[in-house]
PDB file of C-alpha atoms and ligand atoms in Angstrom:
ATOM      1  CA  MET V   1     -71.975  23.013  23.445  1.00 45.00           C
ATOM      2  CA  ALA V   2     -69.300  21.530  25.728  1.00 46.00           C
ATOM      3  CA  LYS V   3     -69.180  17.794  25.961  1.00 50.00           C
ATOM      4  CA  LYS V   4     -69.977  16.505  29.396  1.00 51.00           C
ATOM      5  CA  ASP V   5     -67.312  14.318  31.043  1.00 53.00           C
ATOM      6  CA  SER V   6     -69.107  11.189  32.058  1.00 56.00           C
ATOM      7  CA  GLY V   7     -66.197  10.122  34.332  1.00 61.00           C
ATOM      8  CA  LYS V   8     -66.017   6.851  32.447  1.00 70.00           C
ATOM      9  CA  GLU V   9     -62.735   5.692  30.821  1.00 71.00           C
ATOM     10  CA  PRO V  10     -62.727   5.986  27.024  1.00 74.00           C
ATOM     11  CA  SER V  11     -63.172   2.631  25.313  1.00 78.00           C
ATOM     12  CA  TRP V  12     -59.770   2.819  23.536  1.00 75.00           C
ATOM     13  CA  LYS V  13     -58.057   2.711  26.935  1.00 74.00           C
ATOM     14  CA  ALA V  14     -59.708  -0.603  27.673  1.00 74.00           C
ATOM     15  CA  ASP V  15     -58.500  -1.898  24.279  1.00 76.00           C
ATOM     16  CA  PHE V  16     -54.896  -0.700  24.879  1.00 73.00           C
ATOM     17  CA  PRO V  17     -54.256  -1.092  28.598  1.00 70.00           C
ATOM     18  CA  ILE V  18     -50.865   0.639  28.836  1.00 68.00           C
ATOM     19  CA  GLU V  19     -49.739   1.891  32.180  1.00 65.00           C
ATOM     20  CA  SER V  20     -48.760   5.397  31.131  1.00 60.00           C
ATOM     21  CA  LYS V  21     -46.544   5.974  34.168  1.00 57.00           C
ATOM     22  CA  ARG V  22     -44.421   2.916  33.388  1.00 57.00           C
ATOM     23  CA  ALA V  23     -44.327   3.593  29.658  1.00 58.00           C
ATOM     24  CA  THR V  24     -43.215   7.236  29.757  1.00 62.00           C
ATOM     25  CA  HIS V  25     -41.409   7.932  32.971  1.00 70.00           C
ATOM     26  CA  VAL V  26     -37.594   7.866  32.729  1.00 74.00           C
ATOM     27  CA  SER V  27     -35.813   9.551  35.568  1.00 80.00           C
ATOM     28  CA  ARG V  28     -32.845  11.837  34.997  1.00 82.00           C
ATOM     29  CA  ARG V  29     -30.638   9.348  36.796  1.00 83.00           C
ATOM     30  CA  GLU V  30     -31.753   6.493  34.496  1.00 83.00           C
ATOM     31  CA  PHE V  31     -31.223   8.644  31.420  1.00 81.00           C
ATOM     32  CA  ALA V  32     -27.736   9.716  32.586  1.00 86.00           C
ATOM     33  CA  LYS V  33     -26.899   6.058  33.281  1.00 87.00           C
ATOM     34  CA  PHE V  34     -28.046   5.100  29.788  1.00 83.00           C
ATOM     35  CA  LEU V  35     -25.924   7.857  28.220  1.00 87.00           C
ATOM     36  CA  GLY V  36     -22.932   6.777  30.298  1.00 87.00           C
ATOM     37  CA  LEU V  37     -23.282   3.172  29.143  1.00 89.00           C
ATOM     38  CA  LEU V  38     -23.708   4.265  25.536  1.00 85.00           C
ATOM     39  CA  SER V  39     -20.571   6.449  25.695  1.00 85.00           C
ATOM     40  CA  GLY V  40     -18.646   3.594  27.276  1.00 84.00           C
ATOM     41  CA  ALA V  41     -19.721   1.241  24.494  1.00 84.00           C
ATOM     42  CA  PHE V  42     -18.594   3.745  21.830  1.00 73.00           C
ATOM     43  CA  ALA V  43     -15.251   4.279  23.563  1.00 79.00           C
ATOM     44  CA  LEU V  44     -14.698   0.519  23.790  1.00 81.00           C
ATOM     45  CA  SER V  45     -15.526  -0.084  20.141  1.00 72.00           C
ATOM     46  CA  ASN V  46     -13.222   2.760  19.019  1.00 66.00           C
ATOM     47  CA  GLY V  47     -10.432   1.374  21.197  1.00 70.00           C
ATOM     48  CA  PHE V  48     -10.957  -2.050  19.678  1.00 69.00           C
ATOM     49  CA  ILE V  49     -10.666  -0.643  16.140  1.00 57.00           C
ATOM     50  CA  VAL V  50      -7.415   1.192  16.993  1.00 59.00           C
ATOM     51  CA  ILE V  51      -5.874  -1.861  18.694  1.00 66.00           C
ATOM     52  CA  ARG V  52      -6.894  -4.104  15.815  1.00 62.00           C
ATOM     53  CA  ALA V  53      -5.351  -1.705  13.262  1.00 54.00           C
ATOM     54  CA  MET V  54      -2.096  -1.577  15.260  1.00 59.00           C
ATOM     55  CA  ALA V  55      -1.920  -5.319  15.875  1.00 62.00           C
ATOM     56  CA  PHE V  56      -2.930  -6.346  12.348  1.00 58.00           C
ATOM     57  CA  PRO V  57      -1.713  -3.705   9.872  1.00 53.00           C
ATOM     58  CA  ASP V  58      -2.874  -4.056   6.269  1.00 57.00           C
ATOM     59  CA  GLU V  59      -0.814  -6.672   4.489  1.00 58.00           C
ATOM     60  CA  ARG V  60       1.200  -5.573   1.509  1.00 63.00           C
ATOM     61  CA  LEU V  61       0.442  -7.546  -1.559  1.00 68.00           C
ATOM     62  CA  GLU V  62       3.332  -9.890  -2.286  1.00 74.00           C
ATOM     63  CA  GLY V  63       4.335 -10.598  -5.860  1.00 84.00           C
ATOM     64  CA  GLU V  64       2.389 -10.370  -9.055  1.00 91.00           C
ATOM     65  CA  HIS V  65      -1.154 -11.651  -9.499  1.00 94.00           C
ATOM     66  CA  PHE V  66      -2.784 -12.717 -12.731  1.00 95.00           C
ATOM     67  CA  VAL V  67      -6.180 -11.076 -13.160  1.00 96.00           C
ATOM     68  CA  VAL V  68      -7.561 -11.749 -16.634  1.00 97.00           C
ATOM     69  CA  ASP V  69      -6.734 -12.090 -20.313  1.00 97.00           C
ATOM     70  CA  ALA V  70      -6.537  -8.555 -21.730  1.00 97.00           C
ATOM     71  CA  ASP V  71      -8.942  -9.296 -24.586  1.00 97.00           C
ATOM     72  CA  LYS V  72     -11.691 -10.183 -22.094  1.00 97.00           C
ATOM     73  CA  VAL V  73     -11.959  -6.522 -20.966  1.00 97.00           C
ATOM     74  CA  PRO V  74     -13.043  -4.082 -23.708  1.00 97.00           C
ATOM     75  CA  VAL V  75     -11.931  -0.435 -23.569  1.00 97.00           C
ATOM     76  CA  GLY V  76     -14.191   1.496 -21.180  1.00 97.00           C
ATOM     77  CA  GLU V  77     -15.098  -1.579 -19.156  1.00 97.00           C
ATOM     78  CA  MET V  78     -14.440  -2.487 -15.541  1.00 97.00           C
ATOM     79  CA  LEU V  79     -13.755  -5.896 -14.053  1.00 98.00           C
ATOM     80  CA  GLN V  80     -14.169  -6.726 -10.371  1.00 97.00           C
ATOM     81  CA  PHE V  81     -11.657  -9.161  -8.834  1.00 96.00           C
ATOM     82  CA  GLU V  82     -10.361 -10.160  -5.423  1.00 95.00           C
ATOM     83  CA  ILE V  83      -6.900 -10.949  -4.143  1.00 91.00           C
ATOM     84  CA  GLY V  84      -5.158 -10.986  -0.804  1.00 80.00           C
ATOM     85  CA  GLY V  85      -3.977 -13.239   1.979  1.00 73.00           C
ATOM     86  CA  GLU V  86      -6.371 -14.466   4.630  1.00 76.00           C
ATOM     87  CA  ASP V  87      -8.845 -11.682   3.904  1.00 82.00           C
ATOM     88  CA  LEU V  88      -9.683 -11.277   0.246  1.00 89.00           C
ATOM     89  CA  ILE V  89      -9.719  -7.640  -0.833  1.00 91.00           C
ATOM     90  CA  PRO V  90     -12.000  -6.536  -3.694  1.00 95.00           C
ATOM     91  CA  TYR V  91     -10.446  -4.489  -6.509  1.00 96.00           C
ATOM     92  CA  ILE V  92     -11.600  -3.061  -9.803  1.00 98.00           C
ATOM     93  CA  LEU V  93      -9.587  -3.260 -12.990  1.00 98.00           C
ATOM     94  CA  ILE V  94     -10.428  -0.524 -15.505  1.00 98.00           C
ATOM     95  CA  ARG V  95      -9.372  -0.402 -19.124  1.00 98.00           C
ATOM     96  CA  LEU V  96      -9.332   3.339 -19.793  1.00 97.00           C
ATOM     97  CA  GLU V  97      -7.737   3.059 -23.253  1.00 96.00           C
ATOM     98  CA  GLU V  98      -6.319   0.281 -25.414  1.00 96.00           C
ATOM     99  CA  ASN V  99      -3.043   0.289 -23.443  1.00 96.00           C
ATOM    100  CA  LYS V 100      -4.055   2.209 -20.347  1.00 97.00           C
ATOM    101  CA  TRP V 101      -5.164   0.140 -17.370  1.00 97.00           C
ATOM    102  CA  ARG V 102      -5.851   1.035 -13.761  1.00 97.00           C
ATOM    103  CA  ALA V 103      -6.534  -1.096 -10.702  1.00 97.00           C
ATOM    104  CA  PHE V 104      -7.994   0.310  -7.475  1.00 97.00           C
ATOM    105  CA  GLU V 105      -9.281  -1.137  -4.262  1.00 96.00           C
ATOM    106  CA  GLN V 106     -13.048  -1.284  -4.539  1.00 97.00           C
ATOM    107  CA  LYS V 107     -13.724  -0.172  -0.955  1.00 96.00           C
ATOM    108  CA  CYS V 108     -14.520   3.524  -0.692  1.00 97.00           C
ATOM    109  CA  THR V 109     -12.198   5.318   1.732  1.00 96.00           C
ATOM    110  CA  HIS V 110     -15.200   6.907   3.436  1.00 96.00           C
ATOM    111  CA  LEU V 111     -17.313   4.046   4.787  1.00 96.00           C
ATOM    112  CA  THR V 112     -16.124   1.166   2.556  1.00 95.00           C
ATOM    113  CA  CYS V 113     -19.057   1.027   0.134  1.00 96.00           C
ATOM    114  CA  ALA V 114     -18.245  -0.640  -3.178  1.00 97.00           C
ATOM    115  CA  VAL V 115     -17.158   1.879  -5.807  1.00 98.00           C
ATOM    116  CA  ARG V 116     -17.718   1.415  -9.561  1.00 97.00           C
ATOM    117  CA  TYR V 117     -16.332   2.867 -12.764  1.00 98.00           C
ATOM    118  CA  ARG V 118     -18.731   5.057 -14.744  1.00 97.00           C
ATOM    119  CA  GLU V 119     -17.628   5.150 -18.358  1.00 96.00           C
ATOM    120  CA  ASP V 120     -20.149   7.890 -19.248  1.00 97.00           C
ATOM    121  CA  VAL V 121     -18.301  10.407 -17.038  1.00 97.00           C
ATOM    122  CA  ASN V 122     -14.922   8.612 -16.935  1.00 97.00           C
ATOM    123  CA  LYS V 123     -14.866   8.662 -13.123  1.00 98.00           C
ATOM    124  CA  ILE V 124     -15.228   6.251 -10.256  1.00 98.00           C
ATOM    125  CA  GLU V 125     -18.415   6.660  -8.263  1.00 98.00           C
ATOM    126  CA  CYS V 126     -19.303   5.724  -4.726  1.00 98.00           C
ATOM    127  CA  PRO V 127     -23.105   5.610  -4.780  1.00 97.00           C
ATOM    128  CA  CYS V 128     -23.501   5.625  -0.996  1.00 97.00           C
ATOM    129  CA  HIS V 129     -22.798   9.313  -0.358  1.00 97.00           C
ATOM    130  CA  ASN V 130     -22.133  10.711  -3.833  1.00 97.00           C
ATOM    131  CA  GLY V 131     -18.356  10.328  -3.597  1.00 98.00           C
ATOM    132  CA  TRP V 132     -16.287  10.586  -6.795  1.00 98.00           C
ATOM    133  CA  PHE V 133     -12.706   9.588  -7.606  1.00 98.00           C
ATOM    134  CA  SER V 134     -10.457  10.105 -10.604  1.00 98.00           C
ATOM    135  CA  ALA V 135     -10.404   6.972 -12.757  1.00 98.00           C
ATOM    136  CA  ASP V 136      -6.816   7.859 -13.703  1.00 97.00           C
ATOM    137  CA  THR V 137      -5.255   8.470 -10.287  1.00 96.00           C
ATOM    138  CA  GLY V 138      -7.842   7.448  -7.681  1.00 97.00           C
ATOM    139  CA  GLU V 139      -7.738  10.958  -6.170  1.00 97.00           C
ATOM    140  CA  VAL V 140     -10.896  12.241  -4.502  1.00 97.00           C
ATOM    141  CA  LEU V 141     -12.805  14.608  -6.802  1.00 98.00           C
ATOM    142  CA  GLN V 142     -15.936  15.189  -4.750  1.00 97.00           C
ATOM    143  CA  GLY V 143     -17.798  14.093  -1.646  1.00 97.00           C
ATOM    144  CA  PRO V 144     -16.850  12.838   1.801  1.00 97.00           C
ATOM    145  CA  PRO V 145     -14.072  10.276   1.074  1.00 97.00           C
ATOM    146  CA  PRO V 146     -10.987  11.425   3.041  1.00 97.00           C
ATOM    147  CA  ARG V 147      -8.313   9.648   0.989  1.00 96.00           C
ATOM    148  CA  PRO V 148      -7.638   8.467  -2.583  1.00 97.00           C
ATOM    149  CA  LEU V 149      -8.435   4.871  -3.486  1.00 97.00           C
ATOM    150  CA  PRO V 150      -5.479   2.535  -2.892  1.00 95.00           C
ATOM    151  CA  GLN V 151      -4.032   1.630  -6.262  1.00 95.00           C
ATOM    152  CA  LEU V 152      -2.120  -1.327  -7.679  1.00 95.00           C
ATOM    153  CA  GLU V 153       0.337  -1.315 -10.537  1.00 95.00           C
ATOM    154  CA  VAL V 154      -0.969  -3.030 -13.670  1.00 96.00           C
ATOM    155  CA  VAL V 155       1.373  -5.021 -15.891  1.00 95.00           C
ATOM    156  CA  VAL V 156       0.251  -6.421 -19.250  1.00 96.00           C
ATOM    157  CA  ARG V 157       2.467  -9.195 -20.528  1.00 95.00           C
ATOM    158  CA  GLU V 158       1.765 -11.369 -23.568  1.00 95.00           C
ATOM    159  CA  GLY V 159      -1.918 -10.502 -23.542  1.00 96.00           C
ATOM    160  CA  LYS V 160      -2.361 -11.220 -19.823  1.00 96.00           C
ATOM    161  CA  VAL V 161      -3.100  -8.644 -17.144  1.00 97.00           C
ATOM    162  CA  TYR V 162      -1.296  -8.819 -13.798  1.00 96.00           C
ATOM    163  CA  VAL V 163      -1.368  -6.528 -10.754  1.00 95.00           C
ATOM    164  CA  ARG V 164       1.155  -5.901  -8.009  1.00 93.00           C
ATOM    165  CA  GLU V 165       2.066  -3.349  -5.359  1.00 87.00           C
ATOM    166  CA  GLY V 166       4.326  -0.701  -6.777  1.00 75.00           C
ATOM    167  CA  GLU V 167       4.401   2.212  -9.137  1.00 61.00           C
ATOM    168  CA  ARG V 168       1.104   3.815  -9.991  1.00 52.00           C
ATOM    169  CA  GLU V 169       1.430   3.796 -13.770  1.00 51.00           C
ATOM    170  CA  ASN V 170       0.653   0.574 -15.586  1.00 52.00           C
ATOM    171  CA  ARG V 171       3.234  -0.924 -17.861  1.00 51.00           C
ATOM    172  CA  ALA V 172       3.039  -3.044 -20.945  1.00 51.00           C
ATOM    173  CA  VAL V 173       5.919  -5.510 -21.114  1.00 50.00           C
TER     174      VAL V 173
HETATM  175  S1  LIG S 201     -19.002   5.312   1.595  1.00 96.87           S
HETATM  176 FE1  LIG S 201     -18.312   6.209  -0.222  1.00 96.87          FE
HETATM  177  S2  LIG S 201     -18.879   8.243  -0.070  1.00 96.87           S
HETATM  178 FE2  LIG S 201     -19.528   7.384   1.792  1.00 96.87          FE
END
């Protein structure tokens, strides 16, 4: 049996008095205007990033920086540290073997998530989008990162670990 329309407004409409015309109607012109503004905002932000990169190129690390006493980092372990000028840059120091050290920037080259060394697979993982890097060279092994991890040279001298810009291989002096 068909329900008879009493002509009366349902009670839920009285409880939620939304003017449906105002809530749902967006004209084509308004939508096009919104898209135009959104595109403009994206273009401006991209332009800002490019100008900033050109005006303030990444600083090269000057000199040698003490990181830690070598005996504080067991083989297979990773240590997070920061160095830099005005903006501190996070790095990871990895002790792959007794005399084999690596230091990489900790920011993933995809969208700058923090990477970490996984001893169980001997690789560097970016957990954000399943990105993987070689723990030996920093090269991309898998996932969306477009470039290898920036690497510092590691120098071990008299039981102390230092890093500096330079050759990729670490040296024991
Ligand atoms: S941010 Fe590292 S894979 Fe996306």
